[in-house]
Amino acid sequence: MEEAKSDEPKPMDEVASPSVEISTPASGAPVETAETGDALCGPDAASTAATASAAAAAPSQKPIAELSETEKKELTQKVLRQVEYYFGDSNFPRDKFMRLEASKDPEGYISISIIASFNRMKSLTTDIGFITDCLKSSDQLTVNEAGTMVKRKLPLPENDTSIPRSIYAKPIPQDATIDDISQYFSAHAKVLSVQLRRSLQTRAFKGSIFVEFETPEEAQKVASSKLQYAGVDLTLKTRVEYIDQKAKEHAERQAKKRSRDGKPAGQPQREQQQREHQPEAPRVVVPGHILKFEFENAESIQREHIQVHFANYGAIGYIEYERGGKLGFIRFQDPVAQAAIDGFQADKRDIAGQTPTLTLLQGEAEQEYWRKAWEAMDRKRDFAQGRWGGRGGGRS
C-alpha cells in the first residue's frame, strides 16, 4: 500500500509521554502526521520554512497526460484518500493548520493550491488541475464553482468518539510498517486509523500503538482477544482502560510523593531554620493561570482524569477538586488557561463521558482564588515546619 502523510501535528493525547499519531483512513491508505518531521505546512512560524524546504525536495513525476487509464484511476484514488483524510473526522478537528485556513473563509473553504503544497500531495502529483478534478468526484468534499477551493460536505461531529472505538497494543517491532499493522488488525475488524506512539523528544517509536475501529464493540472484541504480532504475544486493552490505568498510576505516584514529602523528618534543624527566616518574594497575581471547570454530573470523575486530559495543554501546578464534585480549578504553571480552554473545546474532548463548562478566572474572582491559595500554601508550610505542634516547635 502507498503511504500517505498528513502535514499537521496533532495535540498530545492522554498518554503520559507525548505521542506522534500515524493514521490510516478506512480506505486502507496509511496517513502519517507531520510530527515525524515531514511537515510541509504546520502551525505558527514553522510552516513557511517547512514548505520552502519540502518544495525544493519535491520529486519529479510522470506528466498526467502520459499516464495510462489504470494509472490515472489509481492516482485519483490516492489523491482522494489523502485529501479526504485531511478533512476527515479523525484529522480535521485536531489539525490546527487546517482549521486555521478554514476559519479564513466564511464558508470554511481552503485553497486547493494550499492542499497541493503539502508534502504528501507533492509526492503524488503537482498538477493542481488534476487534483481539482479528483476532488470534484468526492462524496465527502465540495469544490467551489471557481474550482479553486475545497471544504467538507458535512459538519464535524459534536464530540470526539474515537477513544471508545480504540485499543492500545504492545509490543510492536521497531521495523513494523503502517501497512503491516493496518493489514494485521484489519483481519479482526475494520480499521479506521493506526496511531504510532513516539517520544516527542527523540522521535523514537515507543513500540506501542492505538488502533481505531468502527465501533466500541469491535474495539472491545479485539482488546479481549489473544493475539500475536511477529510471533510475540500482544498486550491489548481498550483505550478507555489505558486512560484509566494511567490515571491510577498517576494517583499512586502523587500519593507516594505526598507521603515522602509530607514531613521534614531527618532534615537538619539549622537548614530548616535558615529557610524559615528567608524573606519571601512579593506575591503578584499574574493573569491567565487559572481555569475553572464545572460538571453537570461528576459522580465518576476523579482528579486524575482531569490531569490526564488537561496536561496536553500546559504544565499543571495544582488541581483543586474533590472526587465527584461538580466544581474545580486547574492552576497552570504558565498563563495558558485560555489556550487550554480553546484547545480542549476545539478537540471536542470529554472527561469520562462528561463535557465540562470551562471558564478563565479573571478580575476579582482570580484575585480571590489566589488569596485563598496563598493562605492554604502558608498553612501547609507552617505545618511542615512544625509551627502547628509538630517536630521543631509548637504553638505558644
C-alpha positions as semicolon CSV with decimal commas, in nm:
position;residue;x (nm);y (nm);z (nm)
1;M;0,000;0,000;0,000
2;E;0,116;0,352;-0,077
3;E;0,195;0,559;0,231
4;A;0,021;0,893;0,269
5;K;0,117;1,168;0,507
6;S;-0,072;1,436;0,695
7;D;0,112;1,764;0,728
8;E;-0,014;1,892;1,062
9;P;0,095;1,787;1,410
10;K;-0,184;1,680;1,640
11;P;-0,209;1,772;2,004
12;M;-0,079;1,533;2,266
13;D;-0,338;1,282;2,374
14;E;-0,395;1,118;2,711
15;V;-0,063;0,936;2,730
16;A;0,188;1,042;2,989
17;S;0,456;1,080;2,723
18;P;0,357;1,280;2,413
19;S;0,298;1,066;2,108
20;V;0,304;1,109;1,736
21;E;0,000;0,978;1,559
22;I;0,019;0,792;1,231
23;S;-0,325;0,720;1,098
24;T;-0,483;0,506;0,832
25;P;-0,822;0,601;0,687
26;A;-1,092;0,341;0,634
27;S;-0,993;0,309;0,269
28;G;-0,670;0,146;0,378
29;A;-0,408;0,403;0,278
30;P;-0,186;0,489;0,576
31;V;-0,160;0,852;0,673
32;E;0,129;0,994;0,875
33;T;0,123;1,316;1,070
34;A;0,385;1,587;1,044
35;E;0,526;1,527;1,391
36;T;0,763;1,280;1,228
37;G;0,940;1,580;1,075
38;D;0,787;1,558;0,727
39;A;0,557;1,858;0,761
40;L;0,515;2,096;0,472
41;C;0,255;2,314;0,631
42;G;0,219;2,345;1,003
43;P;0,115;2,587;1,274
44;D;0,287;2,910;1,362
45;A;0,615;3,015;1,205
46;A;0,731;2,663;1,128
47;S;0,504;2,626;0,826
48;T;0,680;2,870;0,594
49;A;1,024;2,720;0,640
50;A;0,890;2,368;0,611
51;T;0,705;2,448;0,292
52;A;1,010;2,601;0,125
53;S;1,230;2,310;0,229
54;A;0,995;2,042;0,104
55;A;0,914;2,225;-0,216
56;A;1,280;2,217;-0,306
57;A;1,284;1,842;-0,246
58;A;0,964;1,763;-0,439
59;P;1,010;1,450;-0,652
60;S;0,987;1,454;-1,030
61;Q;0,672;1,290;-1,162
62;K;0,534;1,149;-1,481
63;P;0,307;1,403;-1,655
64;I;-0,063;1,324;-1,619
65;A;-0,103;1,311;-1,998
66;E;0,145;1,022;-2,014
67;L;-0,035;0,808;-1,758
68;S;-0,241;0,509;-1,866
69;E;-0,607;0,495;-1,771
70;T;-0,524;0,244;-1,499
71;E;-0,251;0,469;-1,361
72;K;-0,484;0,770;-1,365
73;K;-0,750;0,575;-1,177
74;E;-0,502;0,462;-0,913
75;L;-0,363;0,814;-0,873
76;T;-0,714;0,958;-0,847
77;Q;-0,794;0,721;-0,560
78;K;-0,471;0,812;-0,380
79;V;-0,540;1,185;-0,411
80;L;-0,897;1,140;-0,290
81;R;-0,796;0,926;0,007
82;Q;-0,534;1,176;0,113
83;V;-0,745;1,493;0,088
84;E;-1,047;1,322;0,241
85;Y;-0,824;1,227;0,532
86;Y;-0,713;1,590;0,574
87;F;-1,080;1,692;0,608
88;G;-1,192;1,375;0,787
89;D;-1,328;1,332;1,139
90;S;-1,003;1,178;1,265
91;N;-0,772;1,457;1,146
92;F;-0,958;1,784;1,089
93;P;-1,076;1,853;1,448
94;R;-0,714;1,824;1,574
95;D;-0,537;1,979;1,277
96;K;-0,466;2,336;1,383
97;F;-0,332;2,441;1,045
98;M;-0,633;2,311;0,853
99;R;-0,876;2,469;1,099
100;L;-0,691;2,799;1,079
101;E;-0,709;2,802;0,700
102;A;-1,077;2,707;0,704
103;S;-1,150;2,988;0,951
104;K;-1,025;3,243;0,698
105;D;-1,321;3,170;0,469
106;P;-1,679;3,237;0,583
107;E;-1,793;2,904;0,432
108;G;-1,496;2,704;0,556
109;Y;-1,323;2,656;0,221
110;I;-0,946;2,600;0,192
111;S;-0,748;2,683;-0,120
112;I;-0,668;2,376;-0,330
113;S;-0,326;2,527;-0,402
114;I;-0,252;2,509;-0,026
115;I;-0,361;2,146;-0,012
116;A;-0,147;2,074;-0,319
117;S;0,158;2,223;-0,146
118;F;0,159;1,958;0,128
119;N;0,449;1,717;0,123
120;R;0,242;1,405;0,064
121;M;0,041;1,571;-0,213
122;K;0,360;1,676;-0,389
123;S;0,477;1,317;-0,376
124;L;0,158;1,213;-0,559
125;T;0,125;1,491;-0,817
126;T;0,197;1,860;-0,865
127;D;-0,080;1,902;-1,123
128;I;-0,336;2,124;-0,949
129;G;-0,585;2,084;-1,231
130;F;-0,577;1,707;-1,192
131;I;-0,613;1,738;-0,814
132;T;-0,916;1,964;-0,860
133;D;-1,080;1,716;-1,098
134;C;-1,020;1,438;-0,847
135;L;-1,180;1,634;-0,564
136;K;-1,490;1,710;-0,771
137;S;-1,567;1,335;-0,771
138;S;-1,556;1,307;-0,391
139;D;-1,874;1,234;-0,197
140;Q;-1,717;1,382;0,117
141;L;-1,584;1,711;-0,021
142;T;-1,724;2,014;-0,202
143;V;-1,530;2,219;-0,459
144;N;-1,641;2,578;-0,516
145;E;-1,774;2,695;-0,854
146;A;-1,442;2,854;-0,948
147;G;-1,264;2,524;-0,887
148;T;-1,008;2,687;-0,658
149;M;-1,120;2,587;-0,306
150;V;-1,246;2,278;-0,122
151;K;-1,425;2,201;0,206
152;R;-1,606;1,925;0,396
153;K;-1,961;1,846;0,291
154;L;-2,084;1,752;0,639
155;P;-2,034;1,938;0,968
156;L;-1,796;1,792;1,224
157;P;-1,944;1,561;1,488
158;E;-2,016;1,731;1,818
159;N;-1,788;1,503;2,020
160;D;-1,473;1,303;1,959
161;T;-1,589;0,942;1,955
162;S;-1,255;0,789;1,858
163;I;-1,139;0,697;2,211
164;P;-1,416;0,442;2,291
165;R;-1,355;0,286;1,947
166;S;-0,980;0,246;2,001
167;I;-0,745;-0,006;2,160
168;Y;-0,390;0,009;2,297
169;A;-0,145;-0,259;2,183
170;K;0,219;-0,350;2,251
171;P;0,488;-0,464;2,181
172;I;0,515;-0,369;1,814
173;P;0,853;-0,422;1,641
174;Q;1,057;-0,111;1,561
175;D;1,064;-0,201;1,191
176;A;0,688;-0,256;1,162
177;T;0,529;-0,055;0,882
178;I;0,191;0,114;0,885
179;D;0,080;-0,117;0,605
180;D;0,174;-0,425;0,808
181;I;-0,002;-0,307;1,125
182;S;-0,314;-0,196;0,941
183;Q;-0,341;-0,519;0,743
184;Y;-0,286;-0,728;1,055
185;F;-0,567;-0,569;1,257
186;S;-0,796;-0,547;0,953
187;A;-0,818;-0,926;0,970
188;H;-1,001;-0,886;1,303
189;A;-1,216;-0,575;1,244
190;K;-1,243;-0,277;1,012
191;V;-0,957;-0,037;1,090
192;L;-1,018;0,339;1,071
193;S;-0,678;0,456;1,192
194;V;-0,349;0,345;1,344
195;Q;-0,154;0,574;1,574
196;L;0,212;0,509;1,647
197;R;0,330;0,642;1,982
198;R;0,662;0,826;1,957
199;S;0,871;1,021;2,205
200;L;0,829;1,393;2,145
201;Q;1,191;1,449;2,245
202;T;1,366;1,177;2,043
203;R;1,100;1,082;1,785
204;A;1,180;0,720;1,870
205;F;0,893;0,476;1,824
206;K;0,788;0,354;2,169
207;G;0,675;0,013;2,047
208;S;0,307;0,071;2,127
209;I;0,010;0,186;1,922
210;F;-0,352;0,292;1,929
211;V;-0,582;0,134;1,671
212;E;-0,922;0,287;1,596
213;F;-1,208;0,067;1,477
214;E;-1,558;0,142;1,351
215;T;-1,745;0,075;1,677
216;P;-1,670;0,043;2,051
217;E;-1,796;-0,316;2,031
218;E;-1,532;-0,405;1,772
219;A;-1,263;-0,240;1,985
220;Q;-1,373;-0,438;2,291
221;K;-1,378;-0,760;2,091
222;V;-1,022;-0,712;1,963
223;A;-0,896;-0,598;2,304
224;S;-1,036;-0,918;2,457
225;S;-0,862;-1,139;2,203
226;K;-0,536;-1,327;2,248
227;L;-0,324;-1,211;1,958
228;Q;0,037;-1,236;1,850
229;Y;0,227;-0,995;1,631
230;A;0,552;-1,111;1,473
231;G;0,538;-1,420;1,695
232;V;0,509;-1,224;2,023
233;D;0,202;-1,210;2,250
234;L;0,038;-0,867;2,244
235;T;-0,076;-0,675;2,549
236;L;-0,419;-0,543;2,450
237;K;-0,665;-0,316;2,626
238;T;-0,925;-0,063;2,523
239;R;-0,807;0,296;2,508
240;V;-1,052;0,381;2,786
241;E;-0,889;0,114;3,005
242;Y;-0,549;0,253;2,913
243;I;-0,651;0,605;3,018
244;D;-0,792;0,476;3,348
245;Q;-0,472;0,282;3,414
246;K;-0,259;0,592;3,354
247;A;-0,484;0,795;3,581
248;K;-0,448;0,533;3,856
249;E;-0,069;0,521;3,814
250;H;-0,053;0,900;3,834
251;A;-0,262;0,898;4,152
252;E;-0,033;0,638;4,310
253;R;0,278;0,839;4,223
254;Q;0,125;1,152;4,371
255;A;0,029;0,964;4,688
256;K;0,383;0,833;4,729
257;K;0,521;1,182;4,672
258;R;0,289;1,330;4,934
259;S;0,388;1,055;5,177
260;R;0,756;1,113;5,112
261;D;0,744;1,493;5,123
262;G;0,481;1,543;5,393
263;K;0,728;1,586;5,683
264;P;1,074;1,737;5,707
265;A;1,196;1,437;5,912
266;G;1,571;1,393;5,904
267;Q;1,630;1,747;5,782
268;P;1,899;1,928;5,981
269;Q;1,741;2,179;6,216
270;R;1,982;2,456;6,117
271;E;1,893;2,423;5,749
272;Q;1,525;2,431;5,833
273;Q;1,563;2,743;6,047
274;Q;1,758;2,919;5,773
275;R;1,478;2,850;5,528
276;E;1,217;2,971;5,773
277;H;1,388;3,309;5,806
278;Q;1,443;3,369;5,436
279;P;1,246;3,674;5,318
280;E;0,951;3,590;5,094
281;A;0,926;3,734;4,745
282;P;0,633;3,971;4,697
283;R;0,323;3,797;4,569
284;V;0,178;3,933;4,248
285;V;-0,115;3,787;4,057
286;V;-0,015;3,703;3,701
287;P;-0,335;3,670;3,496
288;G;-0,418;3,367;3,286
289;H;-0,310;3,077;3,509
290;I;-0,645;2,961;3,650
291;L;-0,907;2,756;3,466
292;K;-1,242;2,690;3,631
293;F;-1,439;2,379;3,530
294;E;-1,792;2,267;3,613
295;F;-1,969;1,935;3,553
296;E;-2,342;1,864;3,549
297;N;-2,291;1,504;3,663
298;A;-1,949;1,420;3,801
299;E;-2,004;1,100;4,001
300;S;-1,737;0,910;3,806
301;I;-1,488;1,197;3,770
302;Q;-1,155;1,179;3,951
303;R;-0,877;1,436;3,975
304;E;-0,654;1,204;3,773
305;H;-0,896;1,207;3,479
306;I;-0,872;1,585;3,469
307;Q;-0,494;1,574;3,499
308;V;-0,460;1,332;3,208
309;H;-0,668;1,543;2,969
310;F;-0,554;1,896;3,053
311;A;-0,184;1,812;3,080
312;N;-0,197;1,816;2,700
313;Y;-0,225;2,194;2,702
314;G;0,035;2,302;2,956
315;A;0,221;2,208;3,274
316;I;-0,022;2,182;3,565
317;G;0,083;2,315;3,904
318;Y;-0,222;2,208;4,103
319;I;-0,577;2,078;4,058
320;E;-0,831;2,183;4,320
321;Y;-1,100;1,918;4,302
322;E;-1,272;1,658;4,518
323;R;-1,385;1,332;4,361
324;G;-1,744;1,351;4,242
325;G;-1,762;1,728;4,285
326;K;-1,918;1,950;4,022
327;L;-1,674;2,240;4,053
328;G;-1,296;2,266;4,046
329;F;-0,995;2,469;3,936
330;I;-0,676;2,397;3,743
331;R;-0,371;2,608;3,823
332;F;-0,129;2,605;3,531
333;Q;0,239;2,683;3,582
334;D;0,223;2,927;3,289
335;P;-0,054;3,166;3,176
336;V;-0,205;2,916;2,930
337;A;-0,552;2,869;3,079
338;Q;-0,733;3,034;2,787
339;A;-0,527;2,836;2,536
340;A;-0,618;2,519;2,728
341;I;-0,988;2,609;2,706
342;D;-0,962;2,677;2,334
343;G;-0,767;2,357;2,271
344;F;-1,000;2,137;2,478
345;Q;-1,306;2,273;2,302
346;A;-1,150;2,259;1,955
347;D;-1,051;1,896;2,012
348;K;-1,409;1,821;2,121
349;R;-1,287;1,631;2,424
350;D;-1,488;1,495;2,714
351;I;-1,387;1,361;3,055
352;A;-1,533;1,020;3,144
353;G;-1,824;1,098;2,912
354;Q;-1,886;1,444;3,059
355;T;-1,821;1,774;2,882
356;P;-1,731;2,037;3,144
357;T;-1,809;2,407;3,124
358;L;-1,475;2,587;3,116
359;T;-1,409;2,943;3,231
360;L;-1,098;3,158;3,255
361;L;-1,078;3,320;3,600
362;Q;-1,035;3,695;3,570
363;G;-1,058;4,012;3,777
364;E;-1,189;3,984;4,133
365;A;-1,260;3,612;4,102
366;E;-0,898;3,549;4,009
367;Q;-0,770;3,773;4,291
368;E;-0,990;3,588;4,542
369;Y;-0,870;3,249;4,416
370;W;-0,506;3,345;4,466
371;R;-0,575;3,493;4,812
372;K;-0,720;3,161;4,929
373;A;-0,448;2,961;4,752
374;W;-0,172;3,160;4,920
375;E;-0,338;3,115;5,258
376;A;-0,351;2,738;5,200
377;M;0,016;2,737;5,096
378;D;0,109;2,924;5,412
379;R;-0,082;2,680;5,633
380;K;0,084;2,384;5,464
381;R;0,428;2,542;5,504
382;D;0,368;2,624;5,870
383;F;0,256;2,267;5,938
384;A;0,560;2,121;5,760
385;Q;0,793;2,348;5,958
386;G;0,645;2,241;6,291
387;R;0,461;2,562;6,376
388;W;0,141;2,366;6,439
389;G;0,270;2,140;6,712
390;G;0,488;1,903;6,510
391;R;0,864;1,845;6,515
392;G;1,067;2,159;6,579
393;G;0,817;2,362;6,780
394;G;0,458;2,421;6,871
395;R;0,205;2,689;6,931
396;S;0,292;2,935;7,201
